[in-house]
XYZ file of N, CA and C in Angstrom:
249
model
N 9.446 99.014 113.413
C 10.583 98.666 112.428
C 10.388 97.383 111.782
N 9.343 96.941 111.562
C 9.028 95.521 111.103
C 9.342 95.714 109.516
N 10.135 94.895 108.897
C 10.392 94.941 107.419
C 11.632 95.659 106.905
N 12.179 96.183 108.080
C 13.443 97.279 107.682
C 14.689 96.287 107.573
N 15.498 96.413 106.587
C 16.643 95.522 106.502
C 17.852 96.288 106.831
N 18.830 95.588 107.293
C 20.102 96.199 107.696
C 20.922 96.415 106.563
N 21.690 97.721 106.666
C 22.754 97.905 105.456
C 24.033 98.170 106.079
N 25.083 97.499 105.369
C 26.462 97.665 105.987
C 27.257 97.835 104.739
N 28.479 98.462 104.913
C 29.314 98.637 103.768
C 30.922 98.140 104.082
N 31.416 97.769 103.163
C 32.806 97.104 103.222
C 33.630 97.160 102.187
N 34.783 96.286 102.142
C 35.708 96.096 101.043
C 35.585 94.838 100.520
N 35.512 94.637 99.151
C 35.560 93.361 98.657
C 37.042 92.672 98.633
N 37.056 91.709 99.282
C 38.358 91.052 99.292
C 38.656 89.780 98.466
N 37.402 89.202 97.842
C 37.462 88.122 97.041
C 36.351 88.175 95.922
N 36.576 87.816 94.641
C 35.496 87.862 93.735
C 35.813 86.537 92.995
N 36.396 85.539 93.469
C 36.837 84.306 92.570
C 35.498 83.322 92.444
N 34.342 83.564 93.298
C 33.180 82.546 92.937
C 32.253 83.272 91.820
N 31.338 82.505 91.352
C 30.416 83.121 90.474
C 29.346 83.853 91.187
N 28.982 84.812 90.894
C 27.908 85.566 91.535
C 28.030 85.735 93.144
N 29.265 85.808 93.555
C 29.469 85.872 94.978
C 30.666 86.610 95.295
N 30.641 87.567 96.064
C 31.837 88.312 96.711
C 31.992 88.123 97.980
N 33.160 88.219 98.584
C 33.485 88.297 100.147
C 33.778 89.623 100.465
N 33.120 90.239 101.408
C 33.067 91.508 101.854
C 33.673 91.739 103.219
N 34.755 92.587 103.488
C 35.289 92.605 104.756
C 34.672 93.950 105.387
N 34.075 93.816 106.537
C 33.380 94.985 107.056
C 34.217 95.090 108.351
N 34.766 96.341 108.626
C 35.362 96.796 109.774
C 34.566 97.612 110.699
N 34.800 97.491 112.002
C 34.192 98.321 113.204
C 35.208 98.752 114.015
N 35.142 99.884 114.453
C 36.112 100.565 115.521
C 35.220 100.742 116.857
N 35.895 100.253 117.919
C 35.320 100.570 119.184
C 36.517 100.727 120.224
N 35.947 101.395 121.351
C 37.014 101.765 122.557
C 36.974 100.609 123.330
N 38.105 100.155 123.655
C 38.222 98.944 124.705
C 37.977 99.410 125.953
N 37.240 98.683 126.839
C 36.535 99.140 128.064
C 37.633 99.391 129.239
N 38.667 98.495 129.233
C 39.691 98.658 130.193
C 40.840 99.486 129.789
N 41.215 99.322 128.500
C 42.588 100.067 128.022
C 42.144 101.418 127.454
N 40.991 101.719 127.277
C 40.530 102.884 126.664
C 41.197 103.266 125.347
N 41.617 102.090 124.574
C 42.403 102.288 123.450
C 41.252 101.893 122.066
N 41.445 102.614 121.119
C 40.492 102.210 119.982
C 41.025 100.943 119.256
N 40.285 100.062 118.884
C 40.719 98.923 118.321
C 39.679 98.757 117.028
N 40.405 97.961 116.198
C 39.606 97.703 114.907
C 39.404 96.172 114.793
N 38.127 95.787 114.609
C 37.811 94.386 114.528
C 37.039 94.239 113.223
N 37.206 93.198 112.316
C 36.498 92.988 111.096
C 35.820 91.639 111.120
N 34.973 91.507 110.144
C 33.980 90.236 109.786
C 33.907 90.251 108.318
N 33.866 88.999 107.998
C 33.859 88.712 106.381
C 32.277 88.241 106.071
N 31.681 88.820 105.235
C 30.431 88.308 104.769
C 30.454 87.957 103.233
N 29.677 87.019 102.917
C 29.472 86.435 101.405
C 28.286 87.246 101.140
N 28.407 87.946 99.807
C 27.182 88.638 99.504
C 26.939 88.258 97.809
N 25.663 88.353 97.502
C 25.311 87.867 96.066
C 25.365 89.156 95.283
N 26.282 88.942 94.144
C 26.437 89.887 93.200
C 25.942 89.157 91.706
N 24.770 89.624 91.494
C 24.095 89.176 90.275
C 24.923 89.303 88.961
N 25.363 90.382 88.678
C 25.962 90.636 87.374
C 27.542 90.503 87.318
N 28.057 89.938 88.486
C 29.531 89.868 88.569
C 30.283 91.075 88.250
N 29.947 92.165 88.623
C 30.534 93.364 88.341
C 31.332 93.925 89.481
N 31.459 93.310 90.757
C 32.307 93.794 91.784
C 33.886 93.226 91.447
N 34.695 94.030 91.866
C 36.188 93.460 91.733
C 36.770 93.637 93.138
N 37.955 92.954 93.249
C 38.745 93.144 94.581
C 39.175 94.580 94.748
N 38.939 94.970 95.899
C 39.325 96.490 96.330
C 38.090 97.417 96.202
N 37.062 96.965 95.646
C 35.936 98.033 95.527
C 35.190 98.225 96.886
N 34.659 99.304 97.171
C 33.943 99.485 98.311
C 32.369 99.327 98.020
N 31.752 98.404 98.613
C 30.282 98.219 98.275
C 29.398 98.451 99.472
N 28.136 98.650 99.271
C 27.064 98.698 100.097
C 26.264 97.348 100.101
N 26.099 96.572 101.374
C 25.207 95.493 101.284
C 23.885 95.646 101.940
N 23.015 94.854 101.683
C 21.556 94.861 102.090
C 21.305 93.414 102.530
N 20.628 93.249 103.634
C 20.417 91.931 104.299
C 19.227 91.314 103.636
N 19.271 90.181 103.165
C 18.197 89.497 102.403
C 17.891 88.199 103.085
N 16.835 87.549 102.665
C 16.595 86.163 102.984
C 17.742 85.154 102.525
N 18.065 83.917 103.132
C 19.205 83.244 102.792
C 19.147 82.639 101.321
N 20.263 82.920 100.633
C 20.396 82.390 99.194
C 21.021 81.063 99.266
N 22.090 80.817 100.297
C 22.609 79.601 100.306
C 23.166 79.377 101.705
N 23.977 78.576 102.109
C 24.327 78.255 103.412
C 25.115 79.462 104.045
N 25.855 80.252 103.357
C 26.605 81.450 103.817
C 26.034 82.523 103.337
N 25.319 82.767 102.348
C 24.915 84.195 101.730
C 23.677 84.704 102.293
N 23.770 85.507 102.935
C 22.441 86.384 103.547
C 22.502 87.743 103.213
N 23.408 88.198 102.468
C 23.619 89.621 101.870
C 23.523 89.545 100.445
N 23.201 90.969 99.805
C 23.438 91.107 98.334
C 23.975 92.533 98.258
N 24.752 92.762 97.194
C 25.431 93.903 96.799
C 24.299 94.956 96.365
N 24.217 95.955 97.140
C 23.249 96.910 96.907
C 23.672 97.991 95.788
N 25.030 98.592 96.035
C 25.669 99.350 94.984
C 26.952 99.228 95.367
N 27.777 99.645 94.242
C 29.261 99.867 94.228
C 29.386 101.328 94.663
N 30.021 101.708 95.780
C 30.230 102.885 96.156
C 31.374 103.618 95.657
N 32.485 102.802 95.409
C 33.777 103.269 94.786
C 34.437 101.994 94.139
N 34.678 102.353 92.871
C 35.515 101.158 92.115
C 37.033 101.406 92.725
N 37.824 100.164 92.607
C 39.213 100.075 92.872
C 39.910 100.711 91.900
N 41.117 101.072 92.078
C 41.783 101.925 90.943
C 42.852 100.740 90.335
């Protein structure tokens, strides 16, 4: 699997920066002790070359070589636009 890049999808929560969006990616898991499903999230900065993403859009991200201190992902496609 050499050369295969990770793909994740999430919700755009900020588009205030130029060519950068902040994407919230949620994951659900079952707690080991309490056997209760929990939701955790993490925020990723992603490169958006055409500034086409808006807040509330669902996007797919692709892992890339670092573009800056915090950007290691790029927007692959917009899965669903916000209403």
